[in-house]
mmCIF file of C-alpha atoms and ligand atoms in Angstrom:
data_model
loop_
_atom_site.group_PDB
_atom_site.id
_atom_site.type_symbol
_atom_site.label_atom_id
_atom_site.label_comp_id
_atom_site.label_asym_id
_atom_site.label_seq_id
_atom_site.Cartn_x
_atom_site.Cartn_y
_atom_site.Cartn_z
ATOM 1 C CA UNK A 274 -135.768 32.953 -53.462
ATOM 2 C CA UNK A 275 -137.963 36.104 -53.961
ATOM 3 C CA UNK A 276 -138.940 37.958 -51.031
ATOM 4 C CA UNK A 277 -142.410 38.355 -50.945
ATOM 5 C CA UNK A 278 -142.255 40.733 -48.169
ATOM 6 C CA UNK A 279 -139.718 43.139 -49.714
ATOM 7 C CA UNK A 280 -140.804 45.739 -52.715
ATOM 8 C CA UNK A 281 -138.210 44.509 -55.371
ATOM 9 C CA UNK A 282 -137.018 41.262 -56.650
ATOM 10 C CA UNK A 283 -133.073 42.110 -56.864
ATOM 11 C CA UNK A 284 -132.710 39.545 -59.284
ATOM 12 C CA UNK A 285 -133.352 41.623 -61.743
ATOM 13 C CA UNK A 286 -130.506 44.588 -61.985
ATOM 14 C CA UNK A 287 -131.169 47.520 -64.685
ATOM 15 C CA UNK A 288 -128.340 49.210 -66.629
ATOM 16 C CA UNK A 289 -128.962 52.927 -66.045
ATOM 17 C CA UNK A 290 -127.088 53.512 -69.313
ATOM 18 C CA UNK A 291 -127.798 57.156 -69.589
ATOM 19 C CA UNK A 292 -125.178 59.697 -69.925
ATOM 20 C CA UNK A 293 -125.409 61.709 -66.577
ATOM 21 C CA UNK A 294 -126.601 61.304 -63.025
ATOM 22 C CA UNK A 295 -129.938 63.376 -63.698
ATOM 23 C CA UNK A 296 -131.184 61.097 -66.450
ATOM 24 C CA UNK A 297 -130.175 58.366 -64.293
ATOM 25 C CA UNK A 298 -132.252 59.483 -61.505
ATOM 26 C CA UNK A 299 -135.165 60.075 -63.576
ATOM 27 C CA UNK A 300 -135.085 56.780 -65.015
ATOM 28 C CA UNK A 301 -134.881 55.192 -61.681
ATOM 29 C CA UNK A 302 -137.692 57.489 -60.252
ATOM 30 C CA UNK A 303 -139.905 56.151 -63.407
ATOM 31 C CA UNK A 304 -139.088 52.534 -62.679
ATOM 32 C CA UNK A 305 -139.840 52.927 -58.892
ATOM 33 C CA UNK A 306 -140.349 50.295 -56.076
ATOM 34 C CA UNK A 307 -140.308 46.999 -58.626
ATOM 35 C CA UNK A 308 -136.774 47.483 -59.113
ATOM 36 C CA UNK A 309 -134.218 47.775 -56.346
ATOM 37 C CA UNK A 310 -130.770 47.226 -57.882
ATOM 38 C CA UNK A 311 -128.956 49.369 -60.636
ATOM 39 C CA UNK A 312 -126.039 49.188 -62.722
ATOM 40 C CA UNK A 313 -124.158 52.392 -63.247
ATOM 41 C CA UNK A 314 -120.884 52.079 -65.818
ATOM 42 C CA UNK A 315 -118.389 53.896 -67.193
ATOM 43 C CA UNK A 316 -120.302 55.691 -69.606
ATOM 44 C CA UNK A 317 -121.802 57.670 -66.704
ATOM 45 C CA UNK A 318 -118.434 58.271 -64.843
ATOM 46 C CA UNK A 319 -117.942 61.861 -66.121
ATOM 47 C CA UNK A 320 -121.708 62.587 -65.794
ATOM 48 C CA UNK A 321 -121.703 62.492 -62.144
ATOM 49 C CA UNK A 322 -122.168 58.387 -61.935
ATOM 50 C CA UNK A 323 -120.498 58.136 -58.391
ATOM 51 C CA UNK A 324 -122.792 60.926 -56.786
ATOM 52 C CA UNK A 325 -125.994 59.337 -58.480
ATOM 53 C CA UNK A 326 -124.946 55.820 -56.661
ATOM 54 C CA UNK A 327 -124.732 57.423 -53.543
ATOM 55 C CA UNK A 328 -128.054 59.246 -54.125
ATOM 56 C CA UNK A 329 -129.603 56.040 -55.169
ATOM 57 C CA UNK A 330 -128.295 54.283 -51.959
ATOM 58 C CA UNK A 331 -129.075 56.976 -49.410
ATOM 59 C CA UNK A 332 -132.247 58.567 -50.756
ATOM 60 C CA UNK A 333 -134.099 55.878 -52.523
ATOM 61 C CA UNK A 334 -132.551 52.374 -50.784
ATOM 62 C CA UNK A 335 -131.560 51.079 -53.776
ATOM 63 C CA UNK A 336 -128.448 48.692 -54.450
ATOM 64 C CA UNK A 337 -125.645 49.425 -56.703
ATOM 65 C CA UNK A 338 -123.596 47.511 -59.282
ATOM 66 C CA UNK A 339 -120.499 49.804 -60.369
ATOM 67 C CA UNK A 340 -119.501 48.354 -63.717
ATOM 68 C CA UNK A 341 -115.907 50.057 -63.920
ATOM 69 C CA UNK A 342 -114.095 46.857 -65.578
ATOM 70 C CA UNK A 343 -110.934 47.911 -63.518
ATOM 71 C CA UNK A 344 -107.716 46.571 -64.973
ATOM 72 C CA UNK A 345 -104.118 47.849 -63.803
ATOM 73 C CA UNK A 346 -101.043 46.775 -61.947
ATOM 74 C CA UNK A 347 -102.336 45.174 -58.397
ATOM 75 C CA UNK A 348 -101.159 48.313 -56.302
ATOM 76 C CA UNK A 349 -103.239 50.612 -58.549
ATOM 77 C CA UNK A 350 -106.278 48.590 -58.310
ATOM 78 C CA UNK A 351 -106.009 47.764 -54.752
ATOM 79 C CA UNK A 352 -106.011 51.742 -54.346
ATOM 80 C CA UNK A 353 -108.889 52.011 -56.565
ATOM 81 C CA UNK A 354 -110.953 49.408 -54.872
ATOM 82 C CA UNK A 355 -109.976 50.595 -51.393
ATOM 83 C CA UNK A 356 -111.419 53.938 -52.495
ATOM 84 C CA UNK A 357 -114.466 52.727 -53.990
ATOM 85 C CA UNK A 358 -115.053 50.385 -50.731
ATOM 86 C CA UNK A 359 -116.267 53.427 -48.972
ATOM 87 C CA UNK A 360 -119.464 53.907 -50.951
ATOM 88 C CA UNK A 361 -121.649 51.174 -50.165
ATOM 89 C CA UNK A 362 -122.004 49.483 -53.294
ATOM 90 C CA UNK A 363 -122.897 45.826 -53.615
ATOM 91 C CA UNK A 364 -120.961 44.907 -56.870
ATOM 92 C CA UNK A 365 -117.893 45.924 -58.493
ATOM 93 C CA UNK A 366 -116.500 44.516 -61.848
ATOM 94 C CA UNK A 367 -113.016 44.219 -62.550
ATOM 95 C CA UNK A 368 -111.386 42.250 -65.344
ATOM 96 C CA UNK A 369 -110.625 38.204 -64.545
ATOM 97 C CA UNK A 370 -106.970 38.398 -64.463
ATOM 98 C CA UNK A 371 -106.018 36.636 -61.121
ATOM 99 C CA UNK A 372 -103.678 39.131 -60.091
ATOM 100 C CA UNK A 373 -106.130 41.699 -60.692
ATOM 101 C CA UNK A 374 -108.774 39.661 -58.619
ATOM 102 C CA UNK A 375 -106.193 39.227 -55.869
ATOM 103 C CA UNK A 376 -105.692 43.026 -55.902
ATOM 104 C CA UNK A 377 -109.161 43.907 -55.816
ATOM 105 C CA UNK A 378 -109.835 41.621 -52.758
ATOM 106 C CA UNK A 379 -107.125 43.236 -50.905
ATOM 107 C CA UNK A 380 -108.681 46.602 -51.777
ATOM 108 C CA UNK A 381 -111.900 45.766 -50.428
ATOM 109 C CA UNK A 382 -110.740 44.815 -46.938
ATOM 110 C CA UNK A 383 -113.769 44.080 -44.499
ATOM 111 C CA UNK A 384 -116.384 45.823 -46.620
ATOM 112 C CA UNK A 385 -119.139 43.935 -48.140
ATOM 113 C CA UNK A 386 -118.563 44.812 -51.725
ATOM 114 C CA UNK A 387 -118.622 41.925 -54.099
ATOM 115 C CA UNK A 388 -115.960 41.651 -56.527
ATOM 116 C CA UNK A 389 -117.116 40.263 -60.026
ATOM 117 C CA UNK A 390 -114.865 39.273 -62.510
ATOM 118 C CA UNK A 391 -115.095 39.818 -66.262
ATOM 119 C CA UNK A 392 -114.106 37.347 -68.520
ATOM 120 C CA UNK A 393 -113.946 37.637 -71.949
ATOM 121 C CA UNK A 394 -116.036 41.077 -73.193
ATOM 122 C CA UNK A 395 -118.939 39.768 -74.980
ATOM 123 C CA UNK A 396 -118.016 41.951 -77.925
ATOM 124 C CA UNK A 397 -114.896 40.153 -78.613
ATOM 125 C CA UNK A 398 -114.691 37.039 -81.167
ATOM 126 C CA UNK A 399 -112.135 34.785 -81.997
ATOM 127 C CA UNK A 400 -110.481 37.257 -84.452
ATOM 128 C CA UNK A 401 -110.276 39.824 -81.984
ATOM 129 C CA UNK A 402 -108.576 37.139 -79.350
ATOM 130 C CA UNK A 403 -106.307 36.360 -82.076
ATOM 131 C CA UNK A 404 -105.241 40.215 -82.588
ATOM 132 C CA UNK A 405 -104.689 40.245 -78.708
ATOM 133 C CA UNK A 406 -102.494 37.011 -79.085
ATOM 134 C CA UNK A 407 -104.847 35.257 -76.581
ATOM 135 C CA UNK A 408 -104.019 31.645 -76.314
ATOM 136 C CA UNK A 409 -105.737 29.463 -79.287
ATOM 137 C CA UNK A 410 -109.107 27.480 -78.727
ATOM 138 C CA UNK A 411 -112.906 27.918 -78.649
ATOM 139 C CA UNK A 412 -113.966 31.459 -77.060
ATOM 140 C CA UNK A 413 -116.692 29.506 -74.761
ATOM 141 C CA UNK A 414 -113.944 27.386 -73.296
ATOM 142 C CA UNK A 415 -111.600 30.325 -72.677
ATOM 143 C CA UNK A 416 -114.240 32.055 -71.242
ATOM 144 C CA UNK A 417 -115.095 29.135 -68.782
ATOM 145 C CA UNK A 418 -111.793 28.727 -67.812
ATOM 146 C CA UNK A 419 -111.178 32.461 -66.990
ATOM 147 C CA UNK A 420 -114.097 32.205 -64.845
ATOM 148 C CA UNK A 421 -112.716 29.344 -63.057
ATOM 149 C CA UNK A 422 -108.965 31.066 -62.430
ATOM 150 C CA UNK A 423 -110.915 34.209 -61.311
ATOM 151 C CA UNK A 424 -112.979 32.524 -58.914
ATOM 152 C CA UNK A 425 -109.992 30.496 -57.566
ATOM 153 C CA UNK A 426 -108.412 33.840 -56.972
ATOM 154 C CA UNK A 427 -110.994 34.851 -54.924
ATOM 155 C CA UNK A 428 -113.569 36.741 -57.233
ATOM 156 C CA UNK A 429 -116.881 36.788 -55.630
ATOM 157 C CA UNK A 430 -118.633 36.140 -58.715
ATOM 158 C CA UNK A 431 -118.187 36.499 -62.471
ATOM 159 C CA UNK A 432 -119.879 38.316 -65.428
ATOM 160 C CA UNK A 433 -121.108 35.743 -67.986
ATOM 161 C CA UNK A 434 -123.425 35.521 -70.930
ATOM 162 C CA UNK A 435 -126.497 33.551 -70.408
ATOM 163 C CA UNK A 436 -124.807 30.809 -72.821
ATOM 164 C CA UNK A 437 -121.845 30.290 -70.359
ATOM 165 C CA UNK A 438 -123.815 30.355 -67.264
ATOM 166 C CA UNK A 439 -124.815 26.814 -66.867
ATOM 167 C CA UNK A 440 -121.142 25.703 -67.838
ATOM 168 C CA UNK A 441 -119.717 28.037 -65.014
ATOM 169 C CA UNK A 442 -122.413 27.080 -62.653
ATOM 170 C CA UNK A 443 -121.076 23.405 -62.938
ATOM 171 C CA UNK A 444 -117.504 24.622 -61.774
ATOM 172 C CA UNK A 445 -116.717 23.176 -58.248
ATOM 173 C CA UNK A 446 -114.965 26.744 -57.897
ATOM 174 C CA UNK A 447 -118.483 28.168 -58.429
ATOM 175 C CA UNK A 448 -119.958 26.907 -55.285
ATOM 176 C CA UNK A 449 -121.210 30.068 -53.221
ATOM 177 C CA UNK A 450 -120.166 32.473 -56.002
ATOM 178 C CA UNK A 451 -122.460 34.953 -58.150
ATOM 179 C CA UNK A 452 -123.049 34.637 -61.638
ATOM 180 C CA UNK A 453 -124.350 37.761 -63.320
ATOM 181 C CA UNK A 454 -125.657 37.746 -66.660
ATOM 182 C CA UNK A 455 -125.948 40.607 -69.089
ATOM 183 C CA UNK A 456 -127.384 39.886 -72.688
ATOM 184 C CA UNK A 457 -130.996 39.019 -71.460
ATOM 185 C CA UNK A 458 -133.811 39.638 -73.753
ATOM 186 C CA UNK A 459 -137.616 39.092 -72.765
ATOM 187 C CA UNK A 460 -139.093 36.796 -75.253
ATOM 188 C CA UNK A 461 -140.040 38.660 -78.413
ATOM 189 C CA UNK A 462 -137.930 41.633 -77.792
ATOM 190 C CA UNK A 463 -135.503 43.600 -80.182
ATOM 191 C CA UNK A 464 -131.930 42.308 -79.533
ATOM 192 C CA UNK A 465 -129.973 45.392 -80.609
ATOM 193 C CA UNK A 466 -126.174 44.493 -80.734
ATOM 194 C CA UNK A 467 -126.635 41.735 -78.085
ATOM 195 C CA UNK A 468 -126.157 38.735 -80.535
ATOM 196 C CA UNK A 469 -125.960 35.949 -78.125
ATOM 197 C CA UNK A 470 -129.378 36.436 -76.032
ATOM 198 C CA UNK A 471 -131.354 34.502 -73.695
ATOM 199 C CA UNK A 472 -134.624 35.087 -71.766
ATOM 200 C CA UNK A 473 -134.800 36.070 -68.173
ATOM 201 C CA UNK A 474 -136.223 33.027 -67.331
ATOM 202 C CA UNK A 475 -133.455 30.873 -69.280
ATOM 203 C CA UNK A 476 -130.460 32.987 -67.545
ATOM 204 C CA UNK A 477 -131.930 32.192 -64.271
ATOM 205 C CA UNK A 478 -132.781 28.575 -64.616
ATOM 206 C CA UNK A 479 -129.280 28.095 -66.092
ATOM 207 C CA UNK A 480 -127.690 29.243 -62.863
ATOM 208 C CA UNK A 481 -127.754 32.917 -62.970
ATOM 209 C CA UNK A 482 -128.305 35.051 -59.831
ATOM 210 C CA UNK A 483 -128.749 38.086 -61.602
ATOM 211 C CA UNK A 484 -129.625 39.475 -64.773
ATOM 212 C CA UNK A 485 -128.834 42.700 -66.160
ATOM 213 C CA UNK A 486 -131.046 44.402 -68.562
ATOM 214 C CA UNK A 487 -130.765 47.877 -69.987
ATOM 215 C CA UNK A 488 -132.203 48.885 -73.371
ATOM 216 C CA UNK A 489 -135.608 46.856 -73.113
ATOM 217 C CA UNK A 490 -136.397 48.669 -69.835
ATOM 218 C CA UNK A 491 -134.680 52.091 -70.570
ATOM 219 C CA UNK A 492 -136.016 52.670 -74.243
ATOM 220 C CA UNK A 493 -139.825 51.163 -73.277
ATOM 221 C CA UNK A 494 -142.522 53.700 -73.359
ATOM 222 C CA UNK A 495 -143.135 52.731 -69.904
ATOM 223 C CA UNK A 496 -140.186 51.476 -68.094
ATOM 224 C CA UNK A 497 -141.817 50.596 -64.817
ATOM 225 C CA UNK A 498 -144.301 48.234 -66.789
ATOM 226 C CA UNK A 499 -141.185 46.938 -68.816
ATOM 227 C CA UNK A 500 -139.292 45.718 -65.746
ATOM 228 C CA UNK A 501 -142.659 44.193 -64.056
ATOM 229 C CA UNK A 502 -142.971 42.426 -67.122
ATOM 230 C CA UNK A 503 -139.532 40.885 -67.109
ATOM 231 C CA UNK A 504 -139.880 40.051 -63.471
ATOM 232 C CA UNK A 505 -142.963 38.217 -63.908
ATOM 233 C CA UNK A 506 -140.839 36.248 -66.667
ATOM 234 C CA UNK A 507 -138.575 34.968 -63.654
ATOM 235 C CA UNK A 508 -139.305 31.665 -62.210
HETATM 236 O O1 C5P B 420 -128.261 45.241 -73.972
HETATM 237 P P1 C5P B 420 -128.613 45.982 -72.999
HETATM 238 O O2 C5P B 420 -128.870 47.523 -72.962
HETATM 239 O O3 C5P B 420 -129.620 45.147 -72.043
HETATM 240 O O4 C5P B 420 -127.154 45.960 -72.313
HETATM 241 C C1 C5P B 420 -127.159 45.984 -70.401
HETATM 242 C C2 C5P B 420 -125.806 46.170 -70.399
HETATM 243 O O5 C5P B 420 -125.216 44.772 -70.721
HETATM 244 C C3 C5P B 420 -124.802 47.189 -70.644
HETATM 245 O O6 C5P B 420 -124.832 48.041 -69.713
HETATM 246 C C4 C5P B 420 -123.344 46.490 -70.895
HETATM 247 O O7 C5P B 420 -122.723 46.581 -69.766
HETATM 248 C C5 C5P B 420 -124.025 44.971 -71.259
HETATM 249 N N1 C5P B 420 -123.665 44.601 -72.613
HETATM 250 C C6 C5P B 420 -123.078 43.477 -72.793
HETATM 251 N N2 C5P B 420 -122.522 43.035 -74.417
HETATM 252 C C7 C5P B 420 -123.207 44.038 -75.274
HETATM 253 C C8 C5P B 420 -123.830 45.120 -74.886
HETATM 254 C C9 C5P B 420 -124.046 45.427 -73.561
HETATM 255 O O8 C5P B 420 -122.271 42.802 -71.965
HETATM 256 N N3 C5P B 420 -122.903 43.680 -76.483
#
């Protein structure tokens, strides 16, 4: 899967979880060639996130995953995605409700943007789902079923914890779809607030196409070496 001719291994996506575009650009420059794919999230939206996306694409030939987790009425989601489809982004997240996914697919039109569905936020447990009046049952089963429905509704892939990757990969609806997993930690690393973590190698061997890693790279004394060490762990 790794293209030996390319400089970067795009199975690794680095989360640019920094407050503004300047800090994001600086981090991407420090990391350099080994990483070709970056995630920009809501935390940077007011700090020039979209401008940074364009700069990384146009000036540094990087790929961008815009993690917006859109959720609204279909008409609004469609309009938002239509606007974003001109940015040259690779991935965009929406919540995995079928009506949201269908609206996002309408909005992306003929662009190459991939719509990835978020199933259940990893910060939510059963108590939280009860508060939200979400159907009773095991959280993992709900995640897998929401992933199935999102893909059946046309999502190009899903965001999943490494612990759900294998079960989602086994779904018939997952054929040809992307699985992108955060919650990845190199062996022996600090877990931070990520409770259900797996190593990069395990996530990939369980069926993930891409892993998303933030703090272990961002907070490392040498982010480039930290990224290279993670890439060296990939099968
Ligand atoms: O933990 P780390 O810094 O590697 O997180 C990278 C990305 O994973 C974050 O940008 C966030 O989107 C996601 N994340 C998550 N669940 C958490 C914490 C972070 O899915 N509990």
